[in-house]
Amino acid sequence: MKRTTAIIIESIPVVSAIAAILLINRDIDSSFLRVITLIVFLLAFLGFVAFFIGRKLAGEDKTVKILGILDWIASVIIVGIYALAFLAVAIW
């Protein structure tokens, strides 16, 4: 049961990072989609928290280790997107 919970928790940031990239490239705009994008970005950024929770719950499970690495990658991707946005604003 702990392993399943850890896998679900660690899958959230990975799916959120993919959804964030897809939501950035959308053609339509609405206030609802802006709120969803904000929530998805926040969940993807907090991937490092899911890493620690998953490690605590499942320990040395191989699936949890792989998802933990993907959690860190999701966090780095979101930080990179924000860094690129700040650079774009600074250059513009």
JSON list of C-alpha atoms in Angstrom, two decimals:
[
{"chain": "A", "resi": 1, "resn": "MET", "atom": "CA", "xyz": [0.00, 0.00, 0.00]},
{"chain": "A", "resi": 2, "resn": "LYS", "atom": "CA", "xyz": [2.84, 2.43, 0.80]},
{"chain": "A", "resi": 3, "resn": "ARG", "atom": "CA", "xyz": [4.53, 1.62, -2.52]},
{"chain": "A", "resi": 4, "resn": "THR", "atom": "CA", "xyz": [1.36, 2.41, -4.47]},
{"chain": "A", "resi": 5, "resn": "THR", "atom": "CA", "xyz": [0.87, 5.67, -2.60]},
{"chain": "A", "resi": 6, "resn": "ALA", "atom": "CA", "xyz": [4.48, 6.66, -3.24]},
{"chain": "A", "resi": 7, "resn": "ILE", "atom": "CA", "xyz": [4.14, 5.92, -6.96]},
{"chain": "A", "resi": 8, "resn": "ILE", "atom": "CA", "xyz": [0.98, 8.01, -7.22]},
{"chain": "A", "resi": 9, "resn": "ILE", "atom": "CA", "xyz": [2.52, 10.93, -5.33]},
{"chain": "A", "resi": 10, "resn": "GLU", "atom": "CA", "xyz": [5.69, 10.82, -7.41]},
{"chain": "A", "resi": 11, "resn": "SER", "atom": "CA", "xyz": [3.75, 10.63, -10.69]},
{"chain": "A", "resi": 12, "resn": "ILE", "atom": "CA", "xyz": [1.96, 13.94, -10.06]},
{"chain": "A", "resi": 13, "resn": "PRO", "atom": "CA", "xyz": [4.95, 16.26, -10.77]},
{"chain": "A", "resi": 14, "resn": "VAL", "atom": "CA", "xyz": [5.95, 14.33, -13.89]},
{"chain": "A", "resi": 15, "resn": "VAL", "atom": "CA", "xyz": [2.45, 14.54, -15.36]},
{"chain": "A", "resi": 16, "resn": "SER", "atom": "CA", "xyz": [2.20, 18.17, -14.27]},
{"chain": "A", "resi": 17, "resn": "ALA", "atom": "CA", "xyz": [5.43, 19.10, -16.06]},
{"chain": "A", "resi": 18, "resn": "ILE", "atom": "CA", "xyz": [4.16, 17.58, -19.28]},
{"chain": "A", "resi": 19, "resn": "ALA", "atom": "CA", "xyz": [0.81, 19.34, -18.86]},
{"chain": "A", "resi": 20, "resn": "ALA", "atom": "CA", "xyz": [2.58, 22.64, -18.15]},
{"chain": "A", "resi": 21, "resn": "ILE", "atom": "CA", "xyz": [4.51, 22.44, -21.40]},
{"chain": "A", "resi": 22, "resn": "LEU", "atom": "CA", "xyz": [1.33, 21.64, -23.29]},
{"chain": "A", "resi": 23, "resn": "LEU", "atom": "CA", "xyz": [-0.56, 24.49, -21.63]},
{"chain": "A", "resi": 24, "resn": "ILE", "atom": "CA", "xyz": [2.17, 26.98, -22.50]},
{"chain": "A", "resi": 25, "resn": "ASN", "atom": "CA", "xyz": [1.76, 26.17, -26.18]},
{"chain": "A", "resi": 26, "resn": "ARG", "atom": "CA", "xyz": [-2.02, 26.58, -26.26]},
{"chain": "A", "resi": 27, "resn": "ASP", "atom": "CA", "xyz": [-3.69, 28.85, -28.78]},
{"chain": "A", "resi": 28, "resn": "ILE", "atom": "CA", "xyz": [-6.79, 29.76, -26.80]},
{"chain": "A", "resi": 29, "resn": "ASP", "atom": "CA", "xyz": [-6.75, 31.91, -23.68]},
{"chain": "A", "resi": 30, "resn": "SER", "atom": "CA", "xyz": [-9.13, 32.16, -20.76]},
{"chain": "A", "resi": 31, "resn": "SER", "atom": "CA", "xyz": [-8.96, 32.90, -17.07]},
{"chain": "A", "resi": 32, "resn": "PHE", "atom": "CA", "xyz": [-9.79, 29.27, -16.28]},
{"chain": "A", "resi": 33, "resn": "LEU", "atom": "CA", "xyz": [-6.82, 28.01, -18.31]},
{"chain": "A", "resi": 34, "resn": "ARG", "atom": "CA", "xyz": [-4.55, 30.55, -16.62]},
{"chain": "A", "resi": 35, "resn": "VAL", "atom": "CA", "xyz": [-5.53, 29.22, -13.20]},
{"chain": "A", "resi": 36, "resn": "ILE", "atom": "CA", "xyz": [-5.04, 25.63, -14.35]},
{"chain": "A", "resi": 37, "resn": "THR", "atom": "CA", "xyz": [-1.62, 26.54, -15.75]},
{"chain": "A", "resi": 38, "resn": "LEU", "atom": "CA", "xyz": [-0.64, 28.14, -12.44]},
{"chain": "A", "resi": 39, "resn": "ILE", "atom": "CA", "xyz": [-1.70, 25.06, -10.48]},
{"chain": "A", "resi": 40, "resn": "VAL", "atom": "CA", "xyz": [0.08, 22.70, -12.86]},
{"chain": "A", "resi": 41, "resn": "PHE", "atom": "CA", "xyz": [3.28, 24.76, -12.70]},
{"chain": "A", "resi": 42, "resn": "LEU", "atom": "CA", "xyz": [3.17, 24.73, -8.91]},
{"chain": "A", "resi": 43, "resn": "LEU", "atom": "CA", "xyz": [2.65, 20.96, -8.77]},
{"chain": "A", "resi": 44, "resn": "ALA", "atom": "CA", "xyz": [5.50, 20.38, -11.22]},
{"chain": "A", "resi": 45, "resn": "PHE", "atom": "CA", "xyz": [7.81, 22.72, -9.31]},
{"chain": "A", "resi": 46, "resn": "LEU", "atom": "CA", "xyz": [7.16, 20.86, -6.06]},
{"chain": "A", "resi": 47, "resn": "GLY", "atom": "CA", "xyz": [8.54, 17.64, -7.54]},
{"chain": "A", "resi": 48, "resn": "PHE", "atom": "CA", "xyz": [11.43, 17.64, -5.08]},
{"chain": "A", "resi": 49, "resn": "VAL", "atom": "CA", "xyz": [8.91, 17.44, -2.22]},
{"chain": "A", "resi": 50, "resn": "ALA", "atom": "CA", "xyz": [7.28, 14.40, -3.85]},
{"chain": "A", "resi": 51, "resn": "PHE", "atom": "CA", "xyz": [10.76, 12.87, -4.11]},
{"chain": "A", "resi": 52, "resn": "PHE", "atom": "CA", "xyz": [11.26, 13.06, -0.35]},
{"chain": "A", "resi": 53, "resn": "ILE", "atom": "CA", "xyz": [7.76, 11.81, 0.42]},
{"chain": "A", "resi": 54, "resn": "GLY", "atom": "CA", "xyz": [8.15, 8.88, -1.98]},
{"chain": "A", "resi": 55, "resn": "ARG", "atom": "CA", "xyz": [11.52, 7.96, -0.50]},
{"chain": "A", "resi": 56, "resn": "LYS", "atom": "CA", "xyz": [10.08, 8.01, 2.99]},
{"chain": "A", "resi": 57, "resn": "LEU", "atom": "CA", "xyz": [7.12, 5.84, 2.04]},
{"chain": "A", "resi": 58, "resn": "ALA", "atom": "CA", "xyz": [8.68, 3.26, -0.28]},
{"chain": "A", "resi": 59, "resn": "GLY", "atom": "CA", "xyz": [12.37, 3.45, 0.53]},
{"chain": "A", "resi": 60, "resn": "GLU", "atom": "CA", "xyz": [14.53, 1.60, -1.95]},
{"chain": "A", "resi": 61, "resn": "ASP", "atom": "CA", "xyz": [11.93, 0.52, -4.51]},
{"chain": "A", "resi": 62, "resn": "LYS", "atom": "CA", "xyz": [13.27, 0.75, -8.07]},
{"chain": "A", "resi": 63, "resn": "THR", "atom": "CA", "xyz": [10.14, 2.36, -9.53]},
{"chain": "A", "resi": 64, "resn": "VAL", "atom": "CA", "xyz": [10.15, 5.00, -6.81]},
{"chain": "A", "resi": 65, "resn": "LYS", "atom": "CA", "xyz": [13.82, 5.73, -7.49]},
{"chain": "A", "resi": 66, "resn": "ILE", "atom": "CA", "xyz": [13.18, 6.27, -11.21]},
{"chain": "A", "resi": 67, "resn": "LEU", "atom": "CA", "xyz": [10.15, 8.47, -10.51]},
{"chain": "A", "resi": 68, "resn": "GLY", "atom": "CA", "xyz": [12.23, 10.39, -7.98]},
{"chain": "A", "resi": 69, "resn": "ILE", "atom": "CA", "xyz": [14.76, 11.24, -10.66]},
{"chain": "A", "resi": 70, "resn": "LEU", "atom": "CA", "xyz": [11.93, 12.32, -12.95]},
{"chain": "A", "resi": 71, "resn": "ASP", "atom": "CA", "xyz": [10.54, 14.49, -10.12]},
{"chain": "A", "resi": 72, "resn": "TRP", "atom": "CA", "xyz": [13.83, 16.37, -9.90]},
{"chain": "A", "resi": 73, "resn": "ILE", "atom": "CA", "xyz": [13.92, 16.75, -13.69]},
{"chain": "A", "resi": 74, "resn": "ALA", "atom": "CA", "xyz": [10.37, 18.16, -13.63]},
{"chain": "A", "resi": 75, "resn": "SER", "atom": "CA", "xyz": [11.42, 20.73, -11.03]},
{"chain": "A", "resi": 76, "resn": "VAL", "atom": "CA", "xyz": [14.49, 21.72, -13.07]},
{"chain": "A", "resi": 77, "resn": "ILE", "atom": "CA", "xyz": [12.39, 22.08, -16.23]},
{"chain": "A", "resi": 78, "resn": "ILE", "atom": "CA", "xyz": [9.97, 24.46, -14.49]},
{"chain": "A", "resi": 79, "resn": "VAL", "atom": "CA", "xyz": [12.83, 26.51, -13.04]},
{"chain": "A", "resi": 80, "resn": "GLY", "atom": "CA", "xyz": [14.36, 26.64, -16.54]},
{"chain": "A", "resi": 81, "resn": "ILE", "atom": "CA", "xyz": [11.10, 27.88, -18.04]},
{"chain": "A", "resi": 82, "resn": "TYR", "atom": "CA", "xyz": [10.92, 30.65, -15.45]},
{"chain": "A", "resi": 83, "resn": "ALA", "atom": "CA", "xyz": [14.58, 31.55, -16.04]},
{"chain": "A", "resi": 84, "resn": "LEU", "atom": "CA", "xyz": [13.95, 31.79, -19.78]},
{"chain": "A", "resi": 85, "resn": "ALA", "atom": "CA", "xyz": [10.89, 33.97, -19.14]},
{"chain": "A", "resi": 86, "resn": "PHE", "atom": "CA", "xyz": [12.92, 36.33, -16.94]},
{"chain": "A", "resi": 87, "resn": "LEU", "atom": "CA", "xyz": [15.66, 36.51, -19.56]},
{"chain": "A", "resi": 88, "resn": "ALA", "atom": "CA", "xyz": [13.13, 37.21, -22.28]},
{"chain": "A", "resi": 89, "resn": "VAL", "atom": "CA", "xyz": [11.64, 40.06, -20.27]},
{"chain": "A", "resi": 90, "resn": "ALA", "atom": "CA", "xyz": [15.09, 41.43, -19.42]},
{"chain": "A", "resi": 91, "resn": "ILE", "atom": "CA", "xyz": [16.22, 41.39, -23.05]},
{"chain": "A", "resi": 92, "resn": "TRP", "atom": "CA", "xyz": [12.99, 42.80, -24.37]}
]
